[in-house]
Structure formats: C-alpha cells, structure tokens
Short mmCIF file of C-alpha atoms in Angstrom, two decimals:
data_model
loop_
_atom_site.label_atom_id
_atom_site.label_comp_id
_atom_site.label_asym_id
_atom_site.label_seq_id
_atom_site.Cartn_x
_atom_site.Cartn_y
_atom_site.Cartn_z
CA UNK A 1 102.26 0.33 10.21
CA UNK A 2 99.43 2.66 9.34
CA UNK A 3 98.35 2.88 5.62
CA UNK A 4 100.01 5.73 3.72
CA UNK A 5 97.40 9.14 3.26
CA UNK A 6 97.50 9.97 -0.28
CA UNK A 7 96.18 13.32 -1.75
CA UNK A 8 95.68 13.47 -5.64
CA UNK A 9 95.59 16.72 -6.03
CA UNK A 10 94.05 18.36 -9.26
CA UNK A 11 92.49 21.23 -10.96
CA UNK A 12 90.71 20.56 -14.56
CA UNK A 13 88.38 23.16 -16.34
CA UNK A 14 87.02 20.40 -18.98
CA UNK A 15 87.44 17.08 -17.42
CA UNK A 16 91.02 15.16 -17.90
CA UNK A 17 92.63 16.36 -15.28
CA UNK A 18 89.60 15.07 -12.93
CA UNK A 19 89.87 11.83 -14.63
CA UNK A 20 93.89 11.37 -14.27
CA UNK A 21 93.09 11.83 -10.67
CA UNK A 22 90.43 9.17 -10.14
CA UNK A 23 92.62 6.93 -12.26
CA UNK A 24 95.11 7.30 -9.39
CA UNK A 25 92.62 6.90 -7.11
CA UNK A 26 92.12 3.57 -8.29
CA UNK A 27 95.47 2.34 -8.36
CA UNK A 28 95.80 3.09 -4.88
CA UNK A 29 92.58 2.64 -3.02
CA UNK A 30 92.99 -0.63 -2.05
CA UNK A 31 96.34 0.01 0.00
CA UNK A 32 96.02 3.34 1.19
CA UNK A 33 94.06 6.16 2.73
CA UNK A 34 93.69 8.40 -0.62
CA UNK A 35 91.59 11.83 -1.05
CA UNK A 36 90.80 13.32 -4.16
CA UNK A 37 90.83 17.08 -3.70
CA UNK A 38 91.05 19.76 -6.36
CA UNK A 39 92.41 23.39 -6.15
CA UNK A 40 89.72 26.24 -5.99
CA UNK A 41 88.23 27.62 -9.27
CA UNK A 42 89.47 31.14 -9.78
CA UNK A 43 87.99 31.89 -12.57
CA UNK A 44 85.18 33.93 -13.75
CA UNK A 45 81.82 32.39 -14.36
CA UNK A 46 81.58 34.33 -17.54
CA UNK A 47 84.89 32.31 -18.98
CA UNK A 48 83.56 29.46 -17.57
CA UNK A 49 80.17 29.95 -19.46
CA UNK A 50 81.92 30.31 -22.45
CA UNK A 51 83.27 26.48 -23.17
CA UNK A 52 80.31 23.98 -22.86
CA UNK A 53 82.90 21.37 -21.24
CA UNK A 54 84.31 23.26 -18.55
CA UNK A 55 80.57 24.28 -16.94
CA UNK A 56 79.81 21.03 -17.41
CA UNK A 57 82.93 20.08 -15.63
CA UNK A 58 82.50 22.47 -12.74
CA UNK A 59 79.11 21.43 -12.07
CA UNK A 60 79.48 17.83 -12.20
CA UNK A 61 82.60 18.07 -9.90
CA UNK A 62 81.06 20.56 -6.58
CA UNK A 63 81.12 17.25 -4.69
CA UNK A 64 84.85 16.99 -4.56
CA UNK A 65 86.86 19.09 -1.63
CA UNK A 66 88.47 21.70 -2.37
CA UNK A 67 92.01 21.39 -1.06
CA UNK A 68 93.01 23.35 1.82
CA UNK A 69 96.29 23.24 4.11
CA UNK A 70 95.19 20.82 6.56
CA UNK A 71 95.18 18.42 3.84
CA UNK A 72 98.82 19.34 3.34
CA UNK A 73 99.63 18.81 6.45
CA UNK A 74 97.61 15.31 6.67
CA UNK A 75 99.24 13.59 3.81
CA UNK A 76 101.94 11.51 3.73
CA UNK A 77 102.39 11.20 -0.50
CA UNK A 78 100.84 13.63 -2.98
CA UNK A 79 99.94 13.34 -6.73
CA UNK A 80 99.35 16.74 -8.73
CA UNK A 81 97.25 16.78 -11.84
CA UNK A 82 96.87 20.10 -13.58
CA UNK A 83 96.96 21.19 -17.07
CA UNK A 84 99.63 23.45 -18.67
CA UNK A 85 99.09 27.44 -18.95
CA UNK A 86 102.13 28.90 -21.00
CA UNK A 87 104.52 25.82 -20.00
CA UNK A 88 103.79 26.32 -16.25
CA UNK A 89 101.32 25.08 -13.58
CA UNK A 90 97.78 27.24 -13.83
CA UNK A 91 97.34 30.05 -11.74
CA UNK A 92 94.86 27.49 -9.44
CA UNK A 93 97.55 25.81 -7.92
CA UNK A 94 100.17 29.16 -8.14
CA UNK A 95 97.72 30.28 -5.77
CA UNK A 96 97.56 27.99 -3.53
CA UNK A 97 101.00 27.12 -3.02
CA UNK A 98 101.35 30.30 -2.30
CA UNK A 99 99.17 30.60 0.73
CA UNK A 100 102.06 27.23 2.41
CA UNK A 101 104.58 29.43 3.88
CA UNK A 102 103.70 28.57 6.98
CA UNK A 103 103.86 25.02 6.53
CA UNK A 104 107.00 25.58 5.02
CA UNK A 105 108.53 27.76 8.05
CA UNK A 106 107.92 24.83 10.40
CA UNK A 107 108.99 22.12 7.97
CA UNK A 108 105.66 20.57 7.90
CA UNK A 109 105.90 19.91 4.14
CA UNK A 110 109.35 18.53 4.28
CA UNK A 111 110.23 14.34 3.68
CA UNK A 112 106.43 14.13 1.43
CA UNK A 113 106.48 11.74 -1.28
CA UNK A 114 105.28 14.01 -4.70
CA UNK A 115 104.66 13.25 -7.97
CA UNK A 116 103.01 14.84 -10.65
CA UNK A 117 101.06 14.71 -14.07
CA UNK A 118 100.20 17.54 -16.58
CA UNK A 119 97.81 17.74 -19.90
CA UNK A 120 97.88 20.61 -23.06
CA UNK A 121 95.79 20.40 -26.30
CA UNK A 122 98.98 19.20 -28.11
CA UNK A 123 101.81 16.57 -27.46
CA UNK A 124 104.71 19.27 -27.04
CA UNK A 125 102.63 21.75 -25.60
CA UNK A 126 104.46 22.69 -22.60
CA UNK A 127 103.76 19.17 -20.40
CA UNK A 128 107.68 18.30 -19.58
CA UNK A 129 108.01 22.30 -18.13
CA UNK A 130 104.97 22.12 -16.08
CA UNK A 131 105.62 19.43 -13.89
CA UNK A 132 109.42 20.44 -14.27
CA UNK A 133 107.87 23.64 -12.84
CA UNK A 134 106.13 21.92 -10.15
CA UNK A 135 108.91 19.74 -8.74
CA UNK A 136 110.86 22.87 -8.58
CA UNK A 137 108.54 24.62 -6.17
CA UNK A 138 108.04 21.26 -4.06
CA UNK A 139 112.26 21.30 -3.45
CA UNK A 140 111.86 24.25 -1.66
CA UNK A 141 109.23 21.91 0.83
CA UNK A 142 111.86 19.73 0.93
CA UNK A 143 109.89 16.97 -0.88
CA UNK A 144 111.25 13.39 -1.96
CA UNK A 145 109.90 13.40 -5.57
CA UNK A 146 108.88 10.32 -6.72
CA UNK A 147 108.76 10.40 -10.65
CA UNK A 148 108.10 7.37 -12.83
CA UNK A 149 110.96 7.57 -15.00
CA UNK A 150 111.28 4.43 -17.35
CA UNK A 151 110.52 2.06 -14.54
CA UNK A 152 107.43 0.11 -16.75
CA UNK A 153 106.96 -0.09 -20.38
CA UNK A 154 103.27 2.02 -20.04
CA UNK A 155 105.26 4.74 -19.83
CA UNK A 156 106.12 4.44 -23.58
CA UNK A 157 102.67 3.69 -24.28
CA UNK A 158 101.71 6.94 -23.02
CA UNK A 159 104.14 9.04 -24.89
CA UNK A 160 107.52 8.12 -22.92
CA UNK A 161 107.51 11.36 -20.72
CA UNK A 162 109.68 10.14 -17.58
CA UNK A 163 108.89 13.09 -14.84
CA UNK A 164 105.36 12.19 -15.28
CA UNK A 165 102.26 11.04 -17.39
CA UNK A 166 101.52 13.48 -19.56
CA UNK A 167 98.12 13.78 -21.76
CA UNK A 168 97.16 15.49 -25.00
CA UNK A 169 93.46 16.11 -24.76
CA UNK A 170 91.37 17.21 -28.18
CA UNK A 171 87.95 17.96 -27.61
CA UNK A 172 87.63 16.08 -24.38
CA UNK A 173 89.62 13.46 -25.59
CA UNK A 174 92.42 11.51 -24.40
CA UNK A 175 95.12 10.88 -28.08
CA UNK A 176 97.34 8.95 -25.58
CA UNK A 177 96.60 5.46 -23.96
CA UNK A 178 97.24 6.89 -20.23
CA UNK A 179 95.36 5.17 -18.22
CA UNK A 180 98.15 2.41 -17.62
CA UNK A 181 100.49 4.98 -17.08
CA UNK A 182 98.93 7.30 -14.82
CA UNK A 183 97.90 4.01 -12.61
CA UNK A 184 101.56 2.64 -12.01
CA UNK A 185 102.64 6.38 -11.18
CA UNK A 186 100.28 6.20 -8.82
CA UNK A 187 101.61 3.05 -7.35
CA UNK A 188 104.71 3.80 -7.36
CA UNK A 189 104.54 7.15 -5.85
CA UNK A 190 102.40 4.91 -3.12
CA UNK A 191 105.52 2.03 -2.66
CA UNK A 192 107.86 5.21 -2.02
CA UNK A 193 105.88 6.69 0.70
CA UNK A 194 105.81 3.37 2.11
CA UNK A 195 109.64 3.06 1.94
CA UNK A 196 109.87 6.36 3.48
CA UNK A 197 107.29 6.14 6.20
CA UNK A 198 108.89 2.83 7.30
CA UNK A 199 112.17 4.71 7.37
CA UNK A 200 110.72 7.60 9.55
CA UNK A 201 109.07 5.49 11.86
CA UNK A 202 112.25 2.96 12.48
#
C-alpha cells in the first residue's frame, strides 16, 4: 500500500504555529508523504509591521506553499495548526474553508483523517473552542477526526487538553513542554489514516 499524504496545515503570525507544524512534520516524515502548507496571509502589511515577530515570521516563512484546494483534494490525513481569535479559528482558515464547497458537493473531502492543534497568549484562552470549532466545520466534510485524547501520558505534560495539543505562547515562547505532544498527535493521526486507507482499499 502507498504511504499515507499528510497535509499539516497552519497559519501563525509570530512563529508557534509554524513550529507545531514542523514538529508534526517530523513525527511523520519517515512513514509518509507529508506537506507543510499554511493558509494565505490576509492581513494588512501595516498590522503586520506593527509586531517585530510576526514580519519576521512572514518573511522567514515565503518559502512554504500556501494551501490551495488541490491539496485538499490530494491528502489522505490532515493536521490544522492555527492560533485562537475570540475562541474560534482565525479568519485565515474561515476563509479558506470557505472557498471547499465544491469539494464538499462531490464528497471529495469526505472519509479524511483530521486532527487539530490551537495556541492563545494564555492557558484558558479560548484553545479547547477553537479546535472544538474546527472539528465542527470538518463534520460537515464528513471527516473521521482523529483526536489524541488521553492515549499517551505527553498529553498531560502538555497541559492535558484531549481534542488536541494546545500551546500558551508569551513573547515567542512556548510555557508548555509540547513538543512530545504535538509529535504523537501527529502519529497517531498518521496510524488512523493508515487504518482507514487499508479499509478503503480492501
């Protein structure tokens, strides 16, 4: 059987999303196909400008692909990283989700393997809803989600949140040891795409 495609998805203005996605990345690398894309910027250079660590962060990041549909369409599991606006996904990824209803229509986004992983400048700053918020919209693709739950101990380690890692991040910072976490996420996301490509393809 072919390897599994994997898309870590993310967008990050200052840096820790980007970094929860290459820690997937190398969790998985080994055994499967992966691509680390990120959504578009939307945002104006001038509120870009105005936080030192997200121009740096844009400009150190143009080499990554942007995400686009045929991406979508390509992978078999997916990993979202994005940080929380207001206890919801950023308007990066709103808007992008929003351009899949064709996909959708012709049940191209249907039986994918998801997962996701969210960060806020405090440890009950909205982390839990976001990727709550996410899984909700990936039902409607008809998605298997693939959460870690309690299923290894890092998952304590990293603050105990079971739909997902989540980060606190304080002036770039990482106040959690997520590394761990975010890495068997990744791999276990990976081992139930496998179970469910097998299944497919039997």
């Amino acid at each position: 059987m072919e390897k599994v495609k994997l898309a870590i998805i993310y967008y990050s203005a200052t840096g820790a999303n980007y970094q929860l996605a290459q820690w997937a990345e190398e969790a998985t690398r080994n055994d499967a196909d992966v691509k680390i894309l990120k959504f578009a910027e939307t945002a104006p250079s001038a509120a870009i400008d105005s936080n030192p660590l997200w121009r740096k962060n844009v400009d150190n990041t143009q080499h990554v692909p942007e995400v686009t549909l045929n991406h979508l369409e390509w992978a078999d599991a997916i990993i979202f990283s994005v940080p929380t606006r207001y206890g919801s996904a950023p308007s990066q990824l709103r808007i992008f989700f929003d351009t899949t209803g064709g996909l959708w229509y012709y049940g191209k986004l249907a039986n994918k393997v998801v997962s996701a992983m969210a960060t806020a400048s405090n440890p009950h700053g909205g982390q839990e809803a976001t990727i709550q918020s996410i899984y909700t919209s990936l039902m409607h693709w008809g998605v298997i989600i693939a959460a870690p739950g309690y299923t290894d101990p890092v998952t304590f380690a990293a603050g105990g949140n079971p739909y997902g890692t989540s980060a606190t991040i304080e002036n770039g910072n990482f106040k959690e040891d997520v590394r761990e976490a975010v890495m068997h996420q990744a791999r276990r996301t990976l081992q139930v795409a496998k179970w469910v490509k097998a299944g497919l393809s039997s």
